[in-house]
Amino acid sequence: MSECWQALRRPGFPLSAWPWRSAAYLLACALSGAVLCVVLLLWAAVGGVLSVLLVGVPLLAALPLAGLVSGAWERRLARWMGGAPVPDPHRVPDGPGLRAWLRTRYAEAATWREAGGAALSAFLLWPLELLVVAGALLVPAWLVTTPLQLALDGEQVNVLKVWQLHAPGPAWAVAAAGAVLLALAGYPLTVAAGARAALARLLSGGQERVGELVRSRARLVDAFEAERRRIERDLHDGAQQRLVALSMSLGLARLDAPPGGPLARRLAAAHAEADAALAELRELVHGIHPRVLADRGLPDACADLADRSVLPVTVGVSLPGRLPAAVESAGYFAVAEALANAARHGGASAARVEGGWSAGRLLLEVSDDGSGGADPSRGTGLTGLADRVAVVGGRLSVSSPPGGPTLLRVEIPCTPTTDDRSASSSLRTPSSSARA
């Protein structure tokens, strides 16, 4: 569906195929609605007459099934307006045979939704669709042919007859106005056609499927976050503790080795390698899921990011309480990605992190004084970050003109939990600024 709405904003839209495509779509919907109106009226009339003999009762009971054919045709027509194909909303019958098929169809909401859509198309929409097409195309065409009407009739007609003018000049003026209206007619036609196709998608239950996809995606993200935490715990409590023990053992061995000898040098080298491996493992564990985020909340986690950044970062994040884990995780990684981009790609000399909760939304802003030009298409991680924020119902926006500055803004709807742990941080300048 996004194709027709995007086409409306293009400069050459009146000269594109979309106006005629929209007119053809509306005309096809109107004609199919008129045919459906006749079929439904005849079906109801025959069923009503035969119901005296009880033969027409099954016919009247089967009347809602007309929406199945109408819905399938509507879904096929909706593809003319672009977008992904409209999926079939009906379930597979529970078993073989006509009885199982009928039981499934009458029990599902999609059948009754399409029956309502068929009635709407048959008794209300198709006259309106014809009226839109006629008003958008026939009236301008009638105005355009005004000079021809004068030439054929030999006298003033239509609008010119009201004006009581005898010169051909007004006729050409009316024709020019009709040409302008004809060129602009594509806009209302496409808007009406896009709305009609959106209604067809809505009646097919497309929004329900989108909602289910969003919920399933959120469940996958939750499972992924749980797995990340499990890996973090295993590394922290297993491999990291073994490396700490190894480093301590090597340190004790160095004390017992003769100083200045080959054994002391090898033990010192092994001790340094163990310390380097331990530092790398700690960085890995912190990147998987920072312990400070789980223990102390988002404000302290942002302060920890500032302390670990190579840039001087000023942090001002204040929250009324702990937020849901998924929201805290999305906000944390947004700040981490923004600070990493500022240091690696933006050439910034300083950054600032601000955030708070207001009107049911978490708001985080990360700004830097770098060279700007951040582009999600260049692999800076912003695309994946936007997807992560979108999963929790949030929105990520980036303002990064060439020459800077860069501002990343994250908004996530959420409600603070009843956790009694502190989740606020006053405005502060971490020690990284002193190092800088």
Coordinates of C-alpha atoms in Angstrom, one line a residue:
M1 CA 0.0 0.0 0.0
S2 CA 2.9 2.3 0.6
E3 CA 3.6 2.6 -3.2
C4 CA 0.5 4.7 -4.1
W5 CA 1.1 7.0 -1.1
Q6 CA 4.7 7.5 -2.0
A7 CA 3.8 8.1 -5.7
L8 CA 1.5 11.0 -4.6
R9 CA 4.6 12.9 -3.3
R10 CA 6.6 12.6 -6.5
P11 CA 6.8 15.6 -8.8
G12 CA 5.8 13.8 -12.0
F13 CA 2.8 12.1 -10.4
P14 CA 0.1 13.6 -12.8
L15 CA 2.0 12.3 -15.8
S16 CA 2.6 8.8 -14.3
A17 CA 0.4 5.8 -14.7
W18 CA -1.0 6.0 -11.2
P19 CA -4.0 8.2 -12.0
W20 CA -5.2 5.8 -14.7
R21 CA -4.3 2.8 -12.6
S22 CA -6.4 4.3 -9.7
A23 CA -9.3 5.1 -12.0
A24 CA -9.2 1.5 -13.4
Y25 CA -9.1 0.1 -9.8
L26 CA -12.1 2.2 -8.7
L27 CA -14.0 1.4 -11.8
A28 CA -13.4 -2.4 -11.4
C29 CA -14.5 -2.2 -7.7
A30 CA -17.6 -0.3 -8.8
L31 CA -18.6 -2.8 -11.5
S32 CA -17.9 -5.8 -9.2
G33 CA -20.0 -4.1 -6.5
A34 CA -22.9 -3.5 -8.8
V35 CA -22.8 -7.1 -10.0
L36 CA -22.6 -8.3 -6.4
C37 CA -25.6 -6.1 -5.5
V38 CA -27.7 -7.8 -8.2
V39 CA -26.5 -11.3 -7.1
L40 CA -27.3 -10.7 -3.4
L41 CA -30.7 -9.2 -4.1
L42 CA -31.6 -12.2 -6.4
W43 CA -30.2 -14.6 -3.9
A44 CA -32.2 -13.1 -1.0
A45 CA -35.4 -12.9 -3.1
V46 CA -35.2 -16.5 -4.3
G47 CA -34.3 -17.7 -0.8
G48 CA -37.2 -15.7 0.7
V49 CA -39.7 -17.2 -1.8
L50 CA -38.5 -20.7 -1.4
S51 CA -38.4 -20.4 2.4
V52 CA -42.1 -20.9 2.4
L53 CA -41.4 -24.5 1.4
L54 CA -38.4 -24.6 3.8
V55 CA -36.2 -25.2 0.7
G56 CA -34.9 -21.6 0.7
V57 CA -33.7 -21.7 4.3
P58 CA -30.3 -23.3 3.4
L59 CA -30.0 -20.6 0.6
L60 CA -30.5 -17.8 3.1
A61 CA -28.1 -19.5 5.6
A62 CA -25.5 -19.7 2.9
L63 CA -25.8 -16.0 2.0
P64 CA -22.8 -14.9 4.2
L65 CA -20.6 -17.3 2.1
A66 CA -20.9 -14.9 -0.8
G67 CA -18.4 -12.8 1.0
L68 CA -15.8 -15.5 0.4
V69 CA -15.9 -15.0 -3.3
S70 CA -16.2 -11.2 -3.0
G71 CA -13.2 -11.1 -0.5
A72 CA -11.0 -13.2 -2.8
W73 CA -11.8 -10.8 -5.7
E74 CA -11.1 -7.8 -3.5
R75 CA -7.8 -9.1 -2.4
R76 CA -6.8 -9.7 -6.0
L77 CA -7.9 -6.2 -7.1
A78 CA -6.0 -4.6 -4.1
R79 CA -2.7 -5.7 -5.7
W80 CA -3.2 -3.1 -8.4
M81 CA -2.5 -0.4 -5.8
G82 CA 0.9 -1.9 -4.9
G83 CA 2.2 -3.3 -1.7
A84 CA 2.6 -6.9 -0.7
P85 CA -0.1 -9.4 -1.7
V86 CA -3.1 -9.5 0.7
P87 CA -2.9 -12.8 2.5
D88 CA -5.8 -15.2 2.7
P89 CA -7.3 -14.8 6.2
H90 CA -9.1 -18.1 6.3
R91 CA -8.0 -21.1 8.3
V92 CA -7.5 -24.6 6.9
P93 CA -10.6 -26.7 7.7
D94 CA -10.2 -29.0 10.7
G95 CA -10.9 -32.1 8.6
P96 CA -11.9 -33.3 5.1
G97 CA -15.4 -33.0 3.7
L98 CA -18.0 -30.3 3.2
R99 CA -19.2 -30.4 6.8
A100 CA -15.8 -29.6 8.3
W101 CA -15.3 -26.9 5.7
L102 CA -18.7 -25.2 6.6
R103 CA -18.0 -25.6 10.3
T104 CA -14.7 -23.9 10.0
R105 CA -16.0 -21.1 7.8
Y106 CA -19.0 -20.2 10.0
A107 CA -16.9 -20.3 13.2
E108 CA -14.1 -18.0 12.0
A109 CA -14.3 -14.2 12.2
A110 CA -12.8 -13.7 8.7
T111 CA -16.0 -15.1 7.1
W112 CA -18.3 -12.6 8.8
R113 CA -15.9 -9.8 8.3
E114 CA -15.8 -10.5 4.5
A115 CA -19.6 -10.9 4.5
G116 CA -19.9 -7.4 6.0
G117 CA -17.4 -6.1 3.4
A118 CA -19.5 -7.6 0.6
A119 CA -22.6 -5.9 1.9
L120 CA -20.8 -2.7 2.2
S121 CA -19.5 -2.9 -1.3
A122 CA -22.8 -4.0 -2.8
F123 CA -25.1 -1.5 -1.2
L124 CA -22.9 1.6 -0.4
L125 CA -19.5 1.8 -1.9
W126 CA -20.0 1.1 -5.6
P127 CA -22.2 4.2 -6.3
L128 CA -19.7 6.3 -4.5
E129 CA -16.8 4.9 -6.5
L130 CA -18.6 5.6 -9.8
L131 CA -19.3 9.1 -8.5
V132 CA -15.6 9.7 -7.8
V133 CA -14.5 8.4 -11.2
A134 CA -17.2 10.4 -13.0
G135 CA -16.5 13.6 -11.1
A136 CA -12.7 13.3 -11.5
L137 CA -12.7 12.4 -15.2
L138 CA -16.0 13.1 -16.9
V139 CA -16.5 16.6 -15.7
P140 CA -13.1 17.9 -16.7
A141 CA -13.4 16.0 -20.0
W142 CA -16.8 17.7 -20.6
L143 CA -15.2 21.1 -20.0
V144 CA -12.3 20.3 -22.3
T145 CA -14.7 19.6 -25.2
T146 CA -16.7 22.8 -24.8
P147 CA -15.2 24.4 -28.0
L148 CA -16.1 21.2 -29.9
Q149 CA -19.6 21.4 -28.6
L150 CA -19.9 25.0 -29.8
A151 CA -18.6 24.0 -33.2
L152 CA -21.0 21.2 -33.6
D153 CA -24.1 22.9 -32.2
G154 CA -23.5 26.3 -33.8
E155 CA -24.7 28.1 -30.7
Q156 CA -23.7 28.7 -27.1
V157 CA -24.3 25.7 -24.8
N158 CA -23.6 24.6 -21.3
V159 CA -21.6 27.0 -19.3
L160 CA -21.3 29.5 -22.1
K161 CA -25.1 29.6 -22.5
V162 CA -25.3 30.8 -18.9
W163 CA -22.7 33.5 -19.6
Q164 CA -24.6 34.5 -22.9
L165 CA -21.3 35.1 -24.7
H166 CA -20.9 34.8 -28.4
A167 CA -17.1 35.0 -28.7
P168 CA -15.0 31.7 -28.8
G169 CA -12.6 33.1 -26.2
P170 CA -14.5 31.9 -23.1
A171 CA -14.9 28.5 -24.6
W172 CA -11.2 28.0 -24.8
A173 CA -10.8 29.4 -21.2
V174 CA -13.3 26.8 -20.0
A175 CA -11.4 24.1 -22.0
A176 CA -8.1 25.2 -20.4
A177 CA -9.7 25.0 -16.9
G178 CA -10.9 21.6 -17.7
A179 CA -7.4 20.5 -18.8
V180 CA -6.0 21.7 -15.5
L181 CA -8.7 19.8 -13.6
L182 CA -8.1 16.7 -15.6
A183 CA -4.3 16.9 -14.8
L184 CA -5.1 17.3 -11.1
A185 CA -7.8 14.6 -11.0
G186 CA -5.2 11.9 -10.4
Y187 CA -4.7 13.1 -6.8
P188 CA -8.3 12.5 -5.5
L189 CA -8.5 9.4 -7.7
T190 CA -5.4 7.9 -6.1
V191 CA -6.4 8.9 -2.6
A192 CA -9.8 7.3 -3.0
A193 CA -8.3 4.2 -4.6
G194 CA -5.6 3.9 -1.9
A195 CA -8.3 4.2 0.9
R196 CA -10.4 1.6 -0.9
A197 CA -7.5 -0.9 -1.1
A198 CA -6.7 -0.2 2.5
L199 CA -10.2 -1.1 3.5
A200 CA -9.9 -4.3 1.5
R201 CA -6.7 -5.2 3.4
L202 CA -8.4 -4.3 6.7
L203 CA -11.4 -6.5 6.0
S204 CA -9.1 -9.4 5.2
G205 CA -7.6 -9.2 8.6
G206 CA -4.2 -7.8 7.5
Q207 CA -3.9 -5.7 10.7
E208 CA -4.4 -8.8 12.8
R209 CA -1.6 -10.6 11.0
V210 CA 0.7 -7.6 11.4
G211 CA -0.1 -7.5 15.1
E212 CA 0.7 -11.2 15.4
L213 CA 4.0 -10.7 13.5
V214 CA 4.9 -7.9 15.9
R215 CA 4.1 -10.0 18.9
S216 CA 6.0 -13.0 17.6
R217 CA 9.0 -10.7 16.8
A218 CA 8.8 -9.4 20.4
R219 CA 8.8 -13.0 21.7
L220 CA 11.8 -13.8 19.7
V221 CA 13.6 -10.7 21.0
D222 CA 12.7 -11.7 24.6
A223 CA 14.1 -15.2 24.0
F224 CA 17.2 -13.7 22.5
E225 CA 17.7 -11.4 25.5
A226 CA 17.2 -14.3 27.9
E227 CA 19.8 -16.4 26.0
R228 CA 22.2 -13.4 26.1
R229 CA 21.9 -13.2 29.8
R230 CA 22.4 -17.0 30.2
I231 CA 25.6 -16.8 28.2
E232 CA 26.7 -13.7 30.2
R233 CA 26.2 -15.6 33.4
D234 CA 28.0 -18.7 32.2
L235 CA 31.0 -16.7 31.0
H236 CA 31.1 -14.6 34.2
D237 CA 30.7 -17.4 36.6
G238 CA 32.7 -20.0 34.6
A239 CA 35.4 -19.0 32.2
Q240 CA 36.1 -15.6 33.8
Q241 CA 36.5 -17.1 37.3
R242 CA 38.9 -19.8 35.9
L243 CA 41.0 -17.1 34.2
V244 CA 41.1 -15.1 37.5
A245 CA 42.3 -18.2 39.3
L246 CA 44.9 -18.9 36.6
S247 CA 46.2 -15.3 36.8
M248 CA 46.5 -15.6 40.6
S249 CA 48.4 -18.9 40.3
L250 CA 50.8 -17.4 37.7
G251 CA 51.4 -14.4 40.0
L252 CA 52.2 -16.7 42.9
A253 CA 54.5 -18.8 40.7
R254 CA 56.4 -15.7 39.7
L255 CA 57.1 -15.0 43.4
D256 CA 58.6 -18.4 43.8
A257 CA 60.7 -18.3 40.6
P258 CA 64.3 -17.0 40.7
P259 CA 64.2 -13.3 39.6
G260 CA 65.8 -12.5 36.3
G261 CA 65.9 -16.1 35.1
P262 CA 64.3 -17.6 32.0
L263 CA 61.5 -19.2 34.1
A264 CA 60.6 -15.8 35.6
R265 CA 60.4 -14.2 32.2
R266 CA 58.2 -17.0 30.8
L267 CA 55.9 -16.8 33.9
A268 CA 55.7 -13.0 33.5
A269 CA 54.8 -13.4 29.8
A270 CA 52.2 -16.0 30.7
H271 CA 50.8 -13.8 33.4
A272 CA 50.5 -10.9 31.0
E273 CA 48.7 -13.1 28.5
A274 CA 46.3 -14.3 31.1
D275 CA 45.5 -10.8 32.2
A276 CA 45.0 -9.7 28.6
A277 CA 42.6 -12.7 28.0
L278 CA 40.8 -11.8 31.2
A279 CA 40.4 -8.2 30.1
E280 CA 39.1 -9.3 26.7
L281 CA 36.6 -11.7 28.3
R282 CA 35.3 -9.0 30.6
E283 CA 34.7 -6.7 27.6
L284 CA 32.9 -9.6 25.8
V285 CA 30.7 -10.3 28.8
H286 CA 30.0 -6.6 29.2
G287 CA 29.0 -6.4 25.5
I288 CA 26.7 -9.4 25.7
H289 CA 24.7 -8.0 28.6
P290 CA 26.2 -5.5 31.1
R291 CA 25.8 -6.5 34.7
V292 CA 25.3 -2.9 35.8
L293 CA 22.2 -2.6 33.6
A294 CA 20.6 -5.6 35.2
D295 CA 21.6 -4.7 38.7
R296 CA 21.3 -0.9 38.8
G297 CA 19.2 0.2 35.8
L298 CA 19.5 2.4 32.8
P299 CA 20.9 5.7 34.3
D300 CA 23.8 4.0 36.0
A301 CA 24.4 1.9 32.9
C302 CA 24.6 5.1 30.8
A303 CA 27.1 6.5 33.3
D304 CA 29.1 3.3 33.0
L305 CA 29.2 3.7 29.2
A306 CA 30.4 7.3 29.6
D307 CA 33.2 6.1 31.9
R308 CA 34.3 3.5 29.4
S309 CA 34.1 5.9 26.4
V310 CA 37.2 7.4 24.9
L311 CA 35.4 10.7 24.6
P312 CA 34.5 13.0 27.4
V313 CA 30.8 12.3 27.9
T314 CA 28.3 14.3 30.0
V315 CA 25.4 12.2 31.3
G316 CA 22.1 13.6 32.6
V317 CA 19.6 10.7 32.9
S318 CA 16.8 10.7 35.5
L319 CA 14.0 8.1 35.7
P320 CA 11.3 7.6 38.3
G321 CA 12.0 3.9 38.7
R322 CA 13.1 0.8 36.8
L323 CA 11.7 0.2 33.4
P324 CA 10.9 -3.1 31.7
A325 CA 14.0 -5.1 30.8
A326 CA 13.4 -4.9 27.1
V327 CA 13.0 -1.2 27.2
E328 CA 16.2 -0.7 29.3
S329 CA 18.1 -3.0 26.9
A330 CA 17.0 -1.1 23.8
G331 CA 17.8 2.2 25.4
Y332 CA 21.2 1.1 26.6
F333 CA 22.3 -0.3 23.2
A334 CA 21.1 2.8 21.5
V335 CA 23.3 5.0 23.7
A336 CA 26.2 2.5 23.3
E337 CA 25.9 2.6 19.5
A338 CA 25.6 6.4 19.4
L339 CA 28.7 6.8 21.5
A340 CA 30.7 4.3 19.5
N341 CA 29.8 6.0 16.2
A342 CA 30.7 9.4 17.6
A343 CA 34.2 8.1 18.6
R344 CA 34.9 5.9 15.6
H345 CA 33.2 7.6 12.6
G346 CA 32.1 11.1 13.7
G347 CA 35.4 12.5 14.8
A348 CA 33.8 14.0 17.8
S349 CA 35.6 15.6 20.7
A350 CA 32.8 15.4 23.2
A351 CA 29.3 13.9 23.6
R352 CA 26.3 14.3 25.8
V353 CA 23.6 11.8 26.9
E354 CA 20.3 13.1 28.3
G355 CA 17.2 11.2 29.1
G356 CA 14.0 11.0 31.2
W357 CA 10.5 9.6 31.4
S358 CA 7.5 11.7 30.7
A359 CA 3.9 11.2 29.5
G360 CA 4.4 7.4 29.3
R361 CA 7.5 7.6 27.2
L362 CA 11.2 7.1 27.7
L363 CA 13.2 9.7 25.9
L364 CA 16.9 9.4 25.3
E365 CA 19.1 11.9 23.3
V366 CA 22.7 11.4 22.4
S367 CA 24.5 14.4 20.8
D368 CA 28.1 15.0 19.8
D369 CA 30.1 17.7 18.1
G370 CA 31.5 15.5 15.3
S371 CA 31.5 16.0 11.6
G372 CA 28.0 14.5 11.1
G373 CA 26.9 12.6 8.0
A374 CA 25.6 9.5 9.8
D375 CA 23.9 7.3 7.3
P376 CA 22.1 4.0 8.2
S377 CA 22.8 2.6 4.8
R378 CA 26.6 2.7 5.3
G379 CA 26.6 0.0 7.9
T380 CA 26.9 2.1 11.0
G381 CA 24.6 -0.2 13.0
L382 CA 21.7 2.3 13.0
T383 CA 19.5 0.1 10.9
G384 CA 19.7 -2.8 13.3
L385 CA 19.3 -0.4 16.2
A386 CA 16.1 1.0 14.7
D387 CA 14.8 -2.5 14.4
R388 CA 15.6 -3.2 18.0
V389 CA 13.8 0.0 19.2
A390 CA 10.8 -0.8 16.9
V391 CA 10.3 -4.2 18.5
V392 CA 9.4 -2.5 21.8
G393 CA 7.1 0.0 20.0
G394 CA 9.6 2.8 20.0
R395 CA 11.0 5.1 17.4
L396 CA 14.6 6.1 16.6
S397 CA 15.4 9.3 14.7
V398 CA 18.8 10.7 13.6
S399 CA 19.7 14.2 12.7
S400 CA 23.3 14.3 11.3
P401 CA 23.8 17.0 8.6
P402 CA 27.2 17.1 7.0
G403 CA 29.5 19.1 9.2
G404 CA 27.5 18.1 12.3
P405 CA 26.4 18.1 15.0
T406 CA 24.8 14.7 15.3
L407 CA 21.7 14.0 17.4
L408 CA 20.2 10.6 18.0
R409 CA 16.8 10.5 19.6
V410 CA 15.0 7.4 21.0
E411 CA 11.4 7.4 22.2
I412 CA 9.9 4.2 23.7
P413 CA 6.4 4.0 25.3
C414 CA 6.7 2.3 28.6
T415 CA 5.6 2.3 32.3
P416 CA 8.1 2.3 35.2
T417 CA 7.9 -0.9 37.2
T418 CA 7.5 -1.1 41.0
D419 CA 11.1 -2.0 41.6
D420 CA 12.4 -0.1 44.6
R421 CA 16.0 0.1 43.4
S422 CA 17.2 3.6 42.5
A423 CA 17.2 4.4 38.8
S424 CA 18.2 8.0 38.8
S425 CA 21.4 9.8 38.0
S426 CA 22.1 13.4 38.3
L427 CA 23.9 15.5 35.8
R428 CA 27.5 14.5 36.0
T429 CA 30.8 14.5 34.0
P430 CA 32.5 11.2 34.2
S431 CA 36.2 10.6 34.7
S432 CA 36.7 10.1 31.0
S433 CA 36.5 13.9 30.6
A434 CA 39.4 14.2 33.0
R435 CA 41.4 11.6 31.0
A436 CA 40.7 13.6 27.8

